mmCIF file of C-alpha atoms in Angstrom:
data_model
loop_
_atom_site.group_PDB
_atom_site.id
_atom_site.type_symbol
_atom_site.label_atom_id
_atom_site.label_comp_id
_atom_site.label_asym_id
_atom_site.label_seq_id
_atom_site.Cartn_x
_atom_site.Cartn_y
_atom_site.Cartn_z
ATOM 1 C CA MET W 1 -12.967 -17.236 9.578
ATOM 2 C CA SER W 2 -11.498 -15.554 12.154
ATOM 3 C CA VAL W 3 -8.621 -13.065 11.399
ATOM 4 C CA ARG W 4 -5.969 -11.622 13.110
ATOM 5 C CA ILE W 5 -5.063 -8.007 12.911
ATOM 6 C CA THR W 6 -1.806 -6.460 13.324
ATOM 7 C CA ALA W 7 -1.870 -2.924 13.292
ATOM 8 C CA PRO W 8 0.803 -0.842 11.583
ATOM 9 C CA VAL W 9 1.251 0.839 14.570
ATOM 10 C CA ALA W 10 3.608 -0.957 16.920
ATOM 11 C CA GLY W 11 2.570 -1.610 20.533
ATOM 12 C CA LEU W 12 -0.981 -0.117 20.250
ATOM 13 C CA ASN W 13 -2.900 -0.935 23.355
ATOM 14 C CA GLY W 14 -7.134 -0.662 23.719
ATOM 15 C CA THR W 15 -10.361 -0.484 21.396
ATOM 16 C CA GLY W 16 -9.717 0.233 18.278
ATOM 17 C CA VAL W 17 -11.971 0.387 14.505
ATOM 18 C CA GLY W 18 -15.380 -1.232 14.179
ATOM 19 C CA GLY W 19 -14.193 -1.707 18.653
ATOM 20 C CA LEU W 20 -10.982 -4.877 18.067
ATOM 21 C CA GLN W 21 -9.533 -4.695 21.144
ATOM 22 C CA PHE W 22 -5.873 -4.398 20.219
ATOM 23 C CA GLU W 23 -3.342 -6.274 22.471
ATOM 24 C CA ASN W 24 0.049 -5.444 21.514
ATOM 25 C CA SER W 25 -0.952 -4.335 18.336
ATOM 26 C CA ILE W 26 -2.819 -7.267 17.096
ATOM 27 C CA ALA W 27 -6.611 -8.244 17.092
ATOM 28 C CA GLU W 28 -8.803 -11.012 16.186
ATOM 29 C CA THR W 29 -12.419 -11.016 14.736
ATOM 30 C CA ASP W 30 -14.227 -12.350 12.016
ATOM 31 C CA ASN W 31 -16.281 -9.987 10.092
ATOM 32 C CA GLN W 32 -16.054 -9.526 6.959
ATOM 33 C CA ALA W 33 -16.625 -5.311 6.577
ATOM 34 C CA ILE W 34 -13.685 -4.538 9.755
ATOM 35 C CA ILE W 35 -11.049 -7.065 7.668
ATOM 36 C CA ASP W 36 -11.612 -5.052 4.524
ATOM 37 C CA TYR W 37 -11.212 -1.855 6.638
ATOM 38 C CA CYS W 38 -8.414 -3.095 8.105
ATOM 39 C CA ILE W 39 -6.748 -4.259 4.755
ATOM 40 C CA ALA W 40 -7.457 -0.963 3.032
ATOM 41 C CA GLN W 41 -5.637 0.839 6.095
ATOM 42 C CA GLY W 42 -2.438 -1.891 5.837
ATOM 43 C CA TYR W 43 -3.029 -3.605 8.743
ATOM 44 C CA THR W 44 -1.560 -7.758 8.398
ATOM 45 C CA VAL W 45 -4.594 -9.852 8.231
ATOM 46 C CA GLU W 46 -4.023 -13.676 8.556
ATOM 47 C CA PRO W 47 -6.313 -16.096 8.752
ATOM 48 C CA ILE W 48 -5.793 -18.106 12.433
ATOM 49 C CA THR W 49 -6.464 -22.089 12.702
ATOM 50 C CA ASP W 50 -8.958 -23.451 15.674
ATOM 51 C CA ASP W 51 -5.954 -23.388 18.332
ATOM 52 C CA GLY W 52 -5.291 -19.530 18.111
ATOM 53 C CA LYS W 53 -2.167 -19.306 15.988
ATOM 54 C CA PRO W 54 -1.402 -17.850 12.795
ATOM 55 C CA ALA W 55 -1.800 -20.690 9.867
ATOM 56 C CA GLY W 56 0.352 -21.345 7.525
ATOM 57 C CA LEU W 57 -0.811 -21.358 3.608
ATOM 58 C CA ASP W 58 -0.705 -24.876 3.713
ATOM 59 C CA GLU W 59 -2.804 -25.875 6.550
ATOM 60 C CA LEU W 60 -5.814 -23.896 5.109
ATOM 61 C CA THR W 61 -8.529 -25.851 3.678
ATOM 62 C CA ILE W 62 -9.366 -24.624 -0.649
ATOM 63 C CA ALA W 63 -12.260 -22.928 0.712
ATOM 64 C CA GLN W 64 -10.017 -20.464 3.461
ATOM 65 C CA LEU W 65 -7.661 -20.126 1.080
ATOM 66 C CA ASP W 66 -10.446 -18.976 -1.628
ATOM 67 C CA GLU W 67 -12.015 -17.066 1.442
ATOM 68 C CA LEU W 68 -8.932 -15.283 2.003
ATOM 69 C CA ALA W 69 -7.818 -14.482 -1.174
ATOM 70 C CA ALA W 70 -10.838 -12.620 -1.645
ATOM 71 C CA VAL W 71 -10.250 -10.487 1.559
ATOM 72 C CA GLU W 72 -6.929 -9.931 0.279
ATOM 73 C CA GLU W 73 -7.770 -8.584 -3.250
ATOM 74 C CA ILE W 74 -6.175 -12.056 -5.090
ATOM 75 C CA ASP W 75 -7.088 -13.115 -8.733
ATOM 76 C CA LEU W 76 -7.135 -16.722 -8.570
ATOM 77 C CA LYS W 77 -8.487 -16.819 -11.886
ATOM 78 C CA GLY W 78 -6.602 -19.624 -13.828
ATOM 79 C CA HIS W 79 -5.197 -20.769 -10.387
ATOM 80 C CA LYS W 80 -8.458 -23.403 -9.260
ATOM 81 C CA ALA W 81 -6.533 -26.680 -10.432
ATOM 82 C CA SER W 82 -5.388 -27.868 -6.699
ATOM 83 C CA LYS W 83 -4.560 -26.510 -3.493
ATOM 84 C CA GLN W 84 -1.129 -25.853 -4.375
ATOM 85 C CA THR W 85 -2.212 -23.613 -7.536
ATOM 86 C CA ARG W 86 -3.793 -21.477 -4.713
ATOM 87 C CA VAL W 87 -1.279 -21.940 -2.092
ATOM 88 C CA ASP W 88 0.985 -20.516 -5.039
ATOM 89 C CA ALA W 89 -0.909 -17.309 -6.591
ATOM 90 C CA ILE W 90 -1.814 -16.014 -2.852
ATOM 91 C CA GLU W 91 2.832 -16.947 -2.204
ATOM 92 C CA ALA W 92 3.053 -15.097 -5.527
ATOM 93 C CA ALA W 93 0.584 -11.883 -4.921
ATOM 94 C CA ARG W 94 2.094 -11.231 -1.726
ATOM 95 C CA LYS W 95 5.406 -11.381 -2.799
ATOM 96 C CA ALA W 96 4.585 -9.238 -5.754
ATOM 97 C CA LYS W 97 2.521 -6.531 -3.113
ATOM 98 C CA ALA W 98 5.198 -6.433 -0.730
ATOM 99 C CA GLU W 99 7.992 -5.223 -3.564
ATOM 100 C CA GLN W 100 5.473 -2.686 -5.062
ATOM 101 C CA GLU W 101 4.899 -1.296 -1.647
ATOM 102 C CA GLN W 102 8.673 -1.265 -0.790
ATOM 103 C CA GLN W 103 9.653 0.356 -4.253
ATOM 104 C CA ASP W 104 6.921 3.043 -3.103
ATOM 105 C CA ALA W 105 8.157 4.001 -0.442
ATOM 106 C CA LEU W 106 11.614 4.860 -2.530
ATOM 107 C CA ASP W 107 11.775 8.295 -3.537
ATOM 108 C CA HIS W 108 11.870 9.300 -6.719
ATOM 109 C CA THR W 109 12.825 11.609 -8.787
ATOM 110 C CA TYR W 110 10.637 14.393 -10.411
ATOM 111 C CA VAL W 111 11.530 17.266 -13.181
ATOM 112 C CA VAL W 112 9.430 20.442 -12.092
ATOM 113 C CA THR W 113 8.773 22.837 -14.695
ATOM 114 C CA TYR W 114 8.493 26.278 -13.433
ATOM 115 C CA LYS W 115 8.446 29.926 -14.561
ATOM 116 C CA ASP W 116 10.326 32.566 -12.410
ATOM 117 C CA ALA W 117 8.744 35.261 -11.595
ATOM 118 C CA ALA W 118 11.000 37.147 -15.055
ATOM 119 C CA GLY W 119 8.696 35.179 -17.225
ATOM 120 C CA ASP W 120 12.034 32.763 -18.003
ATOM 121 C CA GLU W 121 10.987 28.572 -18.106
ATOM 122 C CA VAL W 122 13.487 26.616 -15.307
ATOM 123 C CA LYS W 123 13.505 22.847 -15.353
ATOM 124 C CA VAL W 124 14.516 21.411 -11.524
ATOM 125 C CA ASP W 125 14.670 17.729 -10.513
ATOM 126 C CA TYR W 126 13.272 17.586 -7.019
ATOM 127 C CA ILE W 127 13.631 14.591 -5.136
ATOM 128 C CA GLY W 128 10.275 12.853 -3.612
ATOM 129 C CA ARG W 129 8.083 10.281 -2.163
ATOM 130 C CA ASP W 130 5.043 11.517 -4.946
ATOM 131 C CA VAL W 131 3.028 14.711 -7.174
ATOM 132 C CA ASP W 132 1.631 15.922 -4.005
ATOM 133 C CA GLN W 133 4.473 15.412 -2.234
ATOM 134 C CA VAL W 134 6.537 17.705 -4.669
ATOM 135 C CA ARG W 135 3.906 20.378 -5.699
ATOM 136 C CA GLU W 136 3.078 20.480 -2.092
ATOM 137 C CA ALA W 137 7.262 21.403 -1.212
ATOM 138 C CA PHE W 138 7.267 23.888 -4.152
ATOM 139 C CA GLY W 139 3.551 25.788 -4.076
ATOM 140 C CA SER W 140 5.603 27.949 -1.472
ATOM 141 C CA ALA W 141 8.204 29.303 -3.926
ATOM 142 C CA GLU W 142 5.238 29.357 -5.985
ATOM 143 C CA GLU W 143 4.201 32.550 -3.400
ATOM 144 C CA TYR W 144 7.416 33.110 -1.867
ATOM 145 C CA LEU W 145 9.470 33.594 -5.242
ATOM 146 C CA GLY W 146 6.411 34.270 -7.355
ATOM 147 C CA ALA W 147 6.880 31.723 -9.665
ATOM 148 C CA GLU W 148 4.307 29.064 -11.534
ATOM 149 C CA ILE W 149 4.626 25.508 -11.710
ATOM 150 C CA LEU W 150 3.707 24.450 -14.737
ATOM 151 C CA THR W 151 4.700 20.378 -15.108
ATOM 152 C CA VAL W 152 5.483 18.103 -12.717
ATOM 153 C CA ASP W 153 6.757 14.880 -14.158
ATOM 154 C CA GLU W 154 8.462 11.824 -13.123
ATOM 155 C CA LYS W 155 12.033 10.929 -14.487
ATOM 156 C CA LEU W 156 12.646 7.119 -14.645
ATOM 157 C CA THR W 157 14.821 7.064 -17.590
ATOM 158 C CA GLY W 158 16.116 10.529 -17.321
ATOM 159 C CA GLU W 159 12.940 11.220 -19.608
ATOM 160 C CA PRO W 160 10.249 13.032 -17.470
ATOM 161 C CA THR W 161 7.458 9.933 -18.807
ATOM 162 C CA GLU W 162 4.675 10.864 -16.224
ATOM 163 C CA GLN W 163 1.998 14.341 -16.765
ATOM 164 C CA ALA W 164 0.961 15.309 -13.497
#
């Protein structure tokens, strides 16, 4: 199945991964290895019809829907009764993925527990994208202030919930 790949970088022109020729951030391929790589790197992948236009899910055959689900790593188990159940499952999975990506992009509050130069344990709230970013930000404080990070916990409902 041929797919249209849209790079996450706007205005990309030229040769990309696997020899893909991007024009205005869009390329086409049927090479499964390249498709898999692009999905893993956050590129948008859409099946295309014979006329070169992006295909709506309703326009795809059952075999194409199954292949698309495999490419996008969508489990169709329990959703193979009909073409429409496949379409519904793919749409639901795409919606859930988009919502998760949106949530993941939000900053989170972390509780950083550290030991200061005097040996006292201190807890502070810090806003960051992920535990690694928070640890990196506090890394210089460790060196500069003689502090030692003990834990970084994600704060979801007022209590630390995820030990880093």
